[in-house]
XYZ file of C-alpha atoms in Angstrom:
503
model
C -13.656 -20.238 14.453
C -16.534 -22.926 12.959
C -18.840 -22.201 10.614
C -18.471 -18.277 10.012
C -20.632 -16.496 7.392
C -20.598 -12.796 6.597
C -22.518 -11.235 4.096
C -22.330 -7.407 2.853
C -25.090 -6.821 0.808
C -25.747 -9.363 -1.825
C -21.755 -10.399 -1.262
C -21.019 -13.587 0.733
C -17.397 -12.596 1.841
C -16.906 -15.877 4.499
C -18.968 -18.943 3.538
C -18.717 -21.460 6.420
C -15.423 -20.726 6.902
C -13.676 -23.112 9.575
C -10.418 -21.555 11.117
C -7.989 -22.485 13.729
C -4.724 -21.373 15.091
C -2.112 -22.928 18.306
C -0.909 -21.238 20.970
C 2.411 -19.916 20.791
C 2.838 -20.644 16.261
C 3.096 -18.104 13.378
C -0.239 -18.909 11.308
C -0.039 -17.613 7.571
C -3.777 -17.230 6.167
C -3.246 -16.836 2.615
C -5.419 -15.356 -0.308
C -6.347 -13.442 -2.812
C -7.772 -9.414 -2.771
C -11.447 -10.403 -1.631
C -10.539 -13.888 -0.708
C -12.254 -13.180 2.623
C -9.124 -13.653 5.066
C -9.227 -9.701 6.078
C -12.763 -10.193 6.900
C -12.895 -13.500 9.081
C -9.596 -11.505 11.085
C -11.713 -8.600 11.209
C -14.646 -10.349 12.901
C -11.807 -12.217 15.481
C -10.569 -8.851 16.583
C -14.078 -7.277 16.449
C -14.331 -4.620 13.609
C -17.260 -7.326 12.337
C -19.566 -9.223 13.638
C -20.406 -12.320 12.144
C -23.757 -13.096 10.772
C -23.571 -16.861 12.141
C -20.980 -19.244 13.823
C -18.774 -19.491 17.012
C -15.588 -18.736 17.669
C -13.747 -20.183 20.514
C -11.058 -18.220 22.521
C -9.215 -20.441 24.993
C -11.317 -23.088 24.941
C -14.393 -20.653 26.058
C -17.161 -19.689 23.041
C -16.916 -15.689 23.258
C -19.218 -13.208 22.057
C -16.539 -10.305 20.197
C -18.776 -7.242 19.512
C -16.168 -4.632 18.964
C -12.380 -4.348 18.981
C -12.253 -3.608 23.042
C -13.710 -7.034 23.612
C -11.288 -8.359 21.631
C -8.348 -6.855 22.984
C -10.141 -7.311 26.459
C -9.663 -11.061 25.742
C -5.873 -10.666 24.489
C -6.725 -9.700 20.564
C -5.218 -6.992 18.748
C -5.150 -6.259 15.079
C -2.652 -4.493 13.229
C -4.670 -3.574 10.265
C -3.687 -3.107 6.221
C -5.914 0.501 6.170
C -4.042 1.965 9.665
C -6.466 3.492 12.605
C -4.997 6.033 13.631
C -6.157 9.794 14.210
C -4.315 12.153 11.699
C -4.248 15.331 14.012
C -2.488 13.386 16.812
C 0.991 12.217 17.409
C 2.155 8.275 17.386
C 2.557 8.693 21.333
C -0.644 10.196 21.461
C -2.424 7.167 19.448
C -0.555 4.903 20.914
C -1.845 5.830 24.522
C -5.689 6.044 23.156
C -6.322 2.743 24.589
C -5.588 3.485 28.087
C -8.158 4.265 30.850
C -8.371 7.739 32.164
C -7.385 11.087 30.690
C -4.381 11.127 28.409
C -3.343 15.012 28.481
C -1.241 14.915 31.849
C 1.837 16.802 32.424
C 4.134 17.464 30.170
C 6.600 15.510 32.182
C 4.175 12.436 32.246
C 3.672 12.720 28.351
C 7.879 12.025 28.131
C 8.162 8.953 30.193
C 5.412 7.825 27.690
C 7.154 8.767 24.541
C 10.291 7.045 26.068
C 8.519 3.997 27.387
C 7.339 3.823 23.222
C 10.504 4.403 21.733
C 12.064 1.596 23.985
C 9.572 -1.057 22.446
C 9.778 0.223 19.074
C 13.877 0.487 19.284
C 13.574 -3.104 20.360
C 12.169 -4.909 17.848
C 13.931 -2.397 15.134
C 10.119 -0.316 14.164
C 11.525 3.501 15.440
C 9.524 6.876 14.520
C 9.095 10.178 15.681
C 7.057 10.054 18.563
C 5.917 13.172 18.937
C 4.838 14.835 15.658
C 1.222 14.526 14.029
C 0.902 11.250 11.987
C 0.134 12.818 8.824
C 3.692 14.478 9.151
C 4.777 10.905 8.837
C 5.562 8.274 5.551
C 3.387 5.080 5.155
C 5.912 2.734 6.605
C 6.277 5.100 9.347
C 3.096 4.874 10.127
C 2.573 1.383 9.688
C 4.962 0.744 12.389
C 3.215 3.217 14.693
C 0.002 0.259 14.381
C 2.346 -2.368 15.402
C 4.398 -0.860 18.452
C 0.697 -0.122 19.414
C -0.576 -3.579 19.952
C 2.874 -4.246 21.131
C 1.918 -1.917 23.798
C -1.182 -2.567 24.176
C 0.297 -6.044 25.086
C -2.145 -8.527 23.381
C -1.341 -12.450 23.294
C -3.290 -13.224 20.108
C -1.921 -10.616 17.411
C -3.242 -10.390 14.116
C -1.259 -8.778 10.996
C -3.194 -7.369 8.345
C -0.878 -7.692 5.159
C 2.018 -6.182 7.750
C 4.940 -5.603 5.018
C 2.866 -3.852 2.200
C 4.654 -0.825 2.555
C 7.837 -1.847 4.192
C 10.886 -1.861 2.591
C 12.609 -5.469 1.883
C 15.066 -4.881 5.042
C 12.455 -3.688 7.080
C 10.460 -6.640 6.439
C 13.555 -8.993 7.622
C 13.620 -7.099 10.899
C 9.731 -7.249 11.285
C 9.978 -11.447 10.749
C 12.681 -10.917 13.341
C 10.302 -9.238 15.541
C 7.474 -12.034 14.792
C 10.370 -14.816 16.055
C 10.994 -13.274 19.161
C 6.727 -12.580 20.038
C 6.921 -16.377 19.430
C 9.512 -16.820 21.654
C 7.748 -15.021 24.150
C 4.433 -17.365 24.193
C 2.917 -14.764 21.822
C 0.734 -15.837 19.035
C 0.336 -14.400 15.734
C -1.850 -14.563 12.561
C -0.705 -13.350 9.389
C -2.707 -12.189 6.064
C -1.142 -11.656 3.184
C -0.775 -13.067 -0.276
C 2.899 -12.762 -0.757
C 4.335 -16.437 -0.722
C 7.662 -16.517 -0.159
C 7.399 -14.396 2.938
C 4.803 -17.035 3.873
C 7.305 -20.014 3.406
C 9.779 -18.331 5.710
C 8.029 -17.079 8.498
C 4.789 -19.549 9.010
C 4.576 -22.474 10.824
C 0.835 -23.434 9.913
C -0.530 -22.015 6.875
C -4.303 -21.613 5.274
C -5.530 -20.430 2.598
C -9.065 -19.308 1.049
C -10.359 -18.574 -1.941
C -13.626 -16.404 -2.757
C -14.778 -16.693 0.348
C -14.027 -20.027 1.451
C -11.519 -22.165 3.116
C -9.766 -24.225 0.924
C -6.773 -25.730 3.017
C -4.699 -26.008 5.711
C -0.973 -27.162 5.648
C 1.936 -27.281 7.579
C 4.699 -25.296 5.925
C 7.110 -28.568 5.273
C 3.894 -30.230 3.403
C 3.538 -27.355 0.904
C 5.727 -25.386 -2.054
C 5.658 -21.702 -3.698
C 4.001 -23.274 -6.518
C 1.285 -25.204 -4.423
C -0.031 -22.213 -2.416
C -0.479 -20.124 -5.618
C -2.620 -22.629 -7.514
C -4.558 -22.793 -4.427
C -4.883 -19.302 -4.071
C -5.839 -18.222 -7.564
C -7.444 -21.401 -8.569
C -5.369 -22.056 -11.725
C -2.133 -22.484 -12.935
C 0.217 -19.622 -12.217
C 1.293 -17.671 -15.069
C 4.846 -16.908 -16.052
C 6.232 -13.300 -15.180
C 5.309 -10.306 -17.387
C 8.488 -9.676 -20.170
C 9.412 -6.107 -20.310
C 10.754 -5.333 -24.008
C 13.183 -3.059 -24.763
C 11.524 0.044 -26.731
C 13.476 3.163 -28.981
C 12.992 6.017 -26.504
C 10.673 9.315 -27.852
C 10.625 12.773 -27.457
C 10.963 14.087 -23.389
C 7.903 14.091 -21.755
C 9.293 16.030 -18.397
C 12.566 17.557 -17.686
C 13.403 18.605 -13.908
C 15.851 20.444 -13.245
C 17.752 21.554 -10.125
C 14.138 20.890 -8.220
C 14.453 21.294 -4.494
C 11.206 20.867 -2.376
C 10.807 21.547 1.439
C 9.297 19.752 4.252
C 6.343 21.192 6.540
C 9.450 21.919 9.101
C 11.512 24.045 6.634
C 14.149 21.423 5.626
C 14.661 20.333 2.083
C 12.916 16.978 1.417
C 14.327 17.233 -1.842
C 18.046 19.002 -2.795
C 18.473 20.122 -6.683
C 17.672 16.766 -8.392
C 18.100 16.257 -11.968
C 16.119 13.758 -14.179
C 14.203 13.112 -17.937
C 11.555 10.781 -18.558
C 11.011 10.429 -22.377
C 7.887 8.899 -24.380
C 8.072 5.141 -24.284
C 10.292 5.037 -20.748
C 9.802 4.021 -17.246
C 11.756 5.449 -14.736
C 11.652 4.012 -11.618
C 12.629 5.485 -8.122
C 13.929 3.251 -5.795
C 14.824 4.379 -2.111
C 13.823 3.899 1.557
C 10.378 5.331 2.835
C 10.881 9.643 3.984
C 14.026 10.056 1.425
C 11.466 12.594 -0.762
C 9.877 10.158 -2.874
C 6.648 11.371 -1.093
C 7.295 15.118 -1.998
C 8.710 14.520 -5.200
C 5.323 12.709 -6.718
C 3.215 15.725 -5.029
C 5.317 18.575 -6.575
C 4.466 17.229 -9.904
C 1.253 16.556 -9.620
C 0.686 19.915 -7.852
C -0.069 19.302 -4.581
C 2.982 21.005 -2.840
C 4.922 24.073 -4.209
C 8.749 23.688 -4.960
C 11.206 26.002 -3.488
C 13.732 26.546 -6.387
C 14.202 24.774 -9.753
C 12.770 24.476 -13.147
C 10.286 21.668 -14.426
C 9.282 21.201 -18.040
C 6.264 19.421 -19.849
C 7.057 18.855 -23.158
C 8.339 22.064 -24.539
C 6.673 23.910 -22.237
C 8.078 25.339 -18.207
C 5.355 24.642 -15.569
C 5.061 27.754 -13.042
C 2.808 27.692 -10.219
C 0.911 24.994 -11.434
C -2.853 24.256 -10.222
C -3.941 20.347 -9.965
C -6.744 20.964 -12.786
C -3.933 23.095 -14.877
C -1.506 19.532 -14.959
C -4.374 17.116 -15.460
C -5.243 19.073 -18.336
C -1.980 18.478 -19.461
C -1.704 15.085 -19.582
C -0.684 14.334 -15.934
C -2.258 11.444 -14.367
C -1.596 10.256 -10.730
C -1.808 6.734 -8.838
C -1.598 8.176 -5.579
C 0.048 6.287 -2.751
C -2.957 6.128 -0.517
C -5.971 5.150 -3.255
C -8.497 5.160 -0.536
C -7.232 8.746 0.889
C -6.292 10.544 -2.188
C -7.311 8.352 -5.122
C -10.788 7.664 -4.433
C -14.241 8.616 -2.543
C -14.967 5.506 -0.579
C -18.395 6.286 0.397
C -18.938 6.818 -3.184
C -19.673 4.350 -6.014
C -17.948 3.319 -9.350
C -19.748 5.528 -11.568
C -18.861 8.756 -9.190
C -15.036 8.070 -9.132
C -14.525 7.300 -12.293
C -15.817 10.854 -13.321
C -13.591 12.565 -10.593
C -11.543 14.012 -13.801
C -13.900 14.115 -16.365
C -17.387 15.496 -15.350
C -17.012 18.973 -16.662
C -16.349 17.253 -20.074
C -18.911 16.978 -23.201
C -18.799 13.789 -23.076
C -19.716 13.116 -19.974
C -22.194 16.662 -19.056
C -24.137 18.987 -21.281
C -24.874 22.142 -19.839
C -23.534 21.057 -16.123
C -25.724 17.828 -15.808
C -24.331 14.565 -16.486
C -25.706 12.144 -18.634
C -26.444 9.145 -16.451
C -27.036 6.558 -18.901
C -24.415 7.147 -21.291
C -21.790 7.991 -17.969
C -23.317 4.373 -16.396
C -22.267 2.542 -20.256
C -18.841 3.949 -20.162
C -18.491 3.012 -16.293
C -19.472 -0.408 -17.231
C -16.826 -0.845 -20.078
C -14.259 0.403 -18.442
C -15.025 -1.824 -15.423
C -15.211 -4.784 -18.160
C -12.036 -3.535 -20.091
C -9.847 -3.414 -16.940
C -11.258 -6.720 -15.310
C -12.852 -4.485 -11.731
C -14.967 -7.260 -10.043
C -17.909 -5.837 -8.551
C -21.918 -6.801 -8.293
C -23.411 -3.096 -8.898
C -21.723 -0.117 -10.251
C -23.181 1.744 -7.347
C -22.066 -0.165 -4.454
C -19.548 1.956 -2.564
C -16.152 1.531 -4.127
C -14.799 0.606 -0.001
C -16.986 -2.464 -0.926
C -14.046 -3.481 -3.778
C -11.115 -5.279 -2.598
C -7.716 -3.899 -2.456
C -7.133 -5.206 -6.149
C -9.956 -3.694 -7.557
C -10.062 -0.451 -6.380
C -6.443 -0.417 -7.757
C -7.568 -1.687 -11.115
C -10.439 0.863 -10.566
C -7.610 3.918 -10.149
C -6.159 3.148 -13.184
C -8.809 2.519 -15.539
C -10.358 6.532 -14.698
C -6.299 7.259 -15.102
C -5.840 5.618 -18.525
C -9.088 6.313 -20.130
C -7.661 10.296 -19.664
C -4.873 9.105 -22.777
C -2.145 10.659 -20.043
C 1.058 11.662 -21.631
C 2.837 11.122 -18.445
C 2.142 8.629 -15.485
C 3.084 9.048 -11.838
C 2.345 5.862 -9.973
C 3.578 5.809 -6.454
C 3.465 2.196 -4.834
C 1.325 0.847 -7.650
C 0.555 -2.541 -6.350
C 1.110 -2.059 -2.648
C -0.881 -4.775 -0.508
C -1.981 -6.020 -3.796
C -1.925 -10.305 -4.670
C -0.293 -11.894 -7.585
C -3.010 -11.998 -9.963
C -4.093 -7.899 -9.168
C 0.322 -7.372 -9.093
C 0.784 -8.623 -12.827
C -2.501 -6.776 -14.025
C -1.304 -3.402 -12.764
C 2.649 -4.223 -14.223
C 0.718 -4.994 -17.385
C -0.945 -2.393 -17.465
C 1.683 0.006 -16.917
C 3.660 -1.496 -19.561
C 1.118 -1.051 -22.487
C 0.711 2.486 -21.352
C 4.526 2.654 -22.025
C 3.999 1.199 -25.353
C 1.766 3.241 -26.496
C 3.852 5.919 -26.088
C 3.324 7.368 -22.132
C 6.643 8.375 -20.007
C 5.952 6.561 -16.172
C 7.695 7.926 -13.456
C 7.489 4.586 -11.139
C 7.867 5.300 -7.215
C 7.930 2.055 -5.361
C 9.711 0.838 -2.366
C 9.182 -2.583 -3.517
C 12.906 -3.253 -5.322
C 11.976 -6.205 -7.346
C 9.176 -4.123 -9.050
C 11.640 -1.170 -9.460
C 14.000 -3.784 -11.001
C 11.498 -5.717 -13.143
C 9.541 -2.579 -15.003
C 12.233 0.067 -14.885
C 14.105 1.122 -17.645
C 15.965 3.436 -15.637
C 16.229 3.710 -11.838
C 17.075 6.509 -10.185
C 18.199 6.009 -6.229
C 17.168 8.600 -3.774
C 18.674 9.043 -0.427
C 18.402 12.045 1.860
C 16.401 13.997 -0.801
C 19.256 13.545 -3.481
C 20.170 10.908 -6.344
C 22.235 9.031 -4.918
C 23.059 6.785 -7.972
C 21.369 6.399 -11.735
C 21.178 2.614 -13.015
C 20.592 1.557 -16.697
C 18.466 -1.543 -17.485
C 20.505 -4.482 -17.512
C 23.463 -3.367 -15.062
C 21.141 -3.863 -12.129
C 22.695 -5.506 -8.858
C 20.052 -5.450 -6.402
C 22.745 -5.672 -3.718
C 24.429 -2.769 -4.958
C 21.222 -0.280 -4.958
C 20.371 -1.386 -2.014
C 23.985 0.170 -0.485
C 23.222 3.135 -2.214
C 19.396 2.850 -0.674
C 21.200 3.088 2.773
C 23.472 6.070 1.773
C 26.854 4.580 0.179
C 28.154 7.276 -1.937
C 28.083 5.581 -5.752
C 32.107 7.074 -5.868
C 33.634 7.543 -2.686
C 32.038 4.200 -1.076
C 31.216 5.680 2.147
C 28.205 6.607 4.154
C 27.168 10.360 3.576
């Protein structure tokens, strides 16, 4: 690739960006959120076309218009935000791609589910086949998008920040995976801005920076420490403290809370927990053991089955969403650009999501545009969202900033209690330590966090308390400061805390 530009708007998001990759290596391309490096992989696999340059496939100059040329020409892209129809199952997506009609017989729809599970049993990425996707966790369907293109059988495959939302062991197998595709002539392109997975898997890596290339290197050439000052462009800071704090009053008591599945089992079986003012309580556990459920029952998207729940002094019974905002409930939902916020929409419009019936922000129904556009533009100063023009569509924003974004409309609410699921998933190190640092003065001031993340070290690092679930119970409660990551992580797989065996 020589010479790519891209513009969206006013944005330049790939200045004369020069890119290369061998056949047959595991190429790292390294950045920042809004670095650019989704974009120029975008335009290889045909989601964008660029605005000038060349890229050469082979040794031929190609013309890639949309992702079917691409994948025509041995491309496929396994992409951050998945593509993938809701209403369908993962055999059904998977299949999409093929020529002719894909409703056959029902006996020509199993060999296809089996053919699927094969590959995906193979390189350690199983799922169920054969229910709707939106039945199915994020690392579920994450792996759906990569047994795809392994189906799909593309030579050139391209890995859009691939272990965002998989858990630390199933990011080992999926590196795994990547040294066996190599093995197999298959060549691979990475994004991502997590460095130490880049020092072990890469061969070649290269990294941008606002939009431009700033270097390539050969993994032996390069350290940890190198690749982040490129990255950012300064000096790396030092990792965020977390202070001990006196505990305050509780802030939410569940008790005995059991919550069922779409299919009638219990995604979640009689759990007990308290978050106090001034606490974070982090849930650690593998991807489908309830965490999902759990964050929706309090925020009042699901019902529970059985079980008590308590804000303050004060026993929440069929709760509406509106009814637990107005309590002092705020939510950082796992999907930000599915639940959190309208992407067609621009920064003005989502930050008054939660408070546009208010007086401060309405009188008599209509909103007051300047004064609403004043208090957008502090906020978007006060919490450091980089954008041109508060009205540019907030799918503009990189990952980063529509994170930031989230939690500025959360925050400026003054929530008494915080539920942040997979805070700074396929975020970079500079977007990471402002969303830890912000949780952490939210703490401080006096809000109770309830912290779901299947990243461990984060669960480590900010918790105060961690609570491990497996199979919809707590499997084990951890203080602060009697953490052994190798010990959670047995009870994240389903050791029993006292007996020492599997349940």
């Amino acid at each position: 690739m020589t010479n790519i530009v891209k513009k969206f708007g006013s944005v330049i998001a790939c200045d004369h960006v020069n890119f290369s990759v061998k056949n047959g290596e595991i190429h790292a391309l390294l950045g920042e959120n809004g670095a650019g490096k989704s974009t120029i992989m975008s335009m290889l696999s045909g989601t964008y076309k660029a605005d000038s340059g060349t890229i050469i496939v082979n040794g031929l100059p190609c013309q890639i218009h949309s992702p079917k040329k691409s994948m025509k020409m041995g491309i496929g892209m396994v992409h951050q935000n998945f593509r993938l129809v809701h209403t369908l199952t993962a055999t059904q997506n998977i299949i999409l791609g093929e020529k002719g009609q894909i409703w056959r017989s029902t006996s020509w729809m199993k060999r296809k589910s089996k053919e699927i599970e094969q590959i995906a049993e193979q390189y350690g990425l199983t799922f169920p086949t054969n229910i709707p996707i939106w039945q199915l966790s994020v690392g579920e369907q994450q792996r759906v998008e990569i047994v795809k293109i392994l189906y799909l059988g593309a030579d050139i495959i391209i890995f859009d920040e691939p272990t965002s939302v998989l858990t630390p062991a199933e990011a080992e197998q999926l590196f795994l995976t990547m040294q066996e595709l190599k093995r197999n002539g298959k060549t691979m392109i990475i994004t991502t801005h997590k460095l130490k997975e880049v020092m072990k898997v890469a061969d070649r890596i290269s990294v941008m920076r606002k939009g431009k290339m700033i270097k390539h290197l050969y993994k032996e050439e390069t350290t940890v420490q190198e690749l982040a000052q490129l990255m950012i462009g300064r000096e790396v800071k030092k990792g965020i403290t977390v202070e001990s704090h006196p505990l305050g009053k509780p802030i939410l008591q569940v008790n005995k809370l059991t919550v069922q599945t779409v299919q009638g089992s219990n995604a979640l079986n009689q759990i007990d927990f308290t978050i106090h003012e001034h606490e974070i309580i982090g849930i650690a556990g593998v991807a489908g053991n309830g965490q999902k459920e759990l964050a929706e029952a309090l925020t009042g998207l699901i019902p529970w089955s059985s079980g008590t729940i308590f804000f303050e002094d004060d026993q929440i019974v069929n709760p509406s969403i509106q009814s637990l905002i107005d309590k002092g409930i705020a939510h950082i939902p796992e999907d930000r650009m599915k639940s959190g916020l309208a992407g067609s929409l621009g920064i003005v419009e989502n930050l008054l999501f939660k408070s546009y019936r208010s007086k401060k922000r309405a009188t008599l129904g209509l909103l007051k545009k300047k004064q609403n556009e004043h208090w957008a533009s502090d906020l978007v100063k006060n919490f450091d969202v980089r954008t041109s023009d508060l009205h540019n569509p907030v799918q503009q924003l990189s990952g980063g900033n529509q994170q930031k974004l989230l939690f500025a409309r959360e925050i400026d609410q003054n929530p008494k209690l915080m539920i942040a699921v997979h805070p700074t998933q396929g975020l970079d190190v500079g977007a990471t330590e402002a969303v830890h640092q912000m949780l952490l003065e939210l703490r401080h001031s006096g809000g109770a966090i309830l912290l779901i993340s299947e990243d461990l070290d984060e669960v480590l690092h900010l918790s105060d308390k961690i609570l491990v679930l497996y199979n919809g119970r707590i499997n084990g409660v951890i203080e602060r400061g009697k953490e052994e990551k190798e010990y959670i992580g047995q009870l994240m797989a389903g050791l029993d805390a006292m007996e020492g065996v599997v349940l």
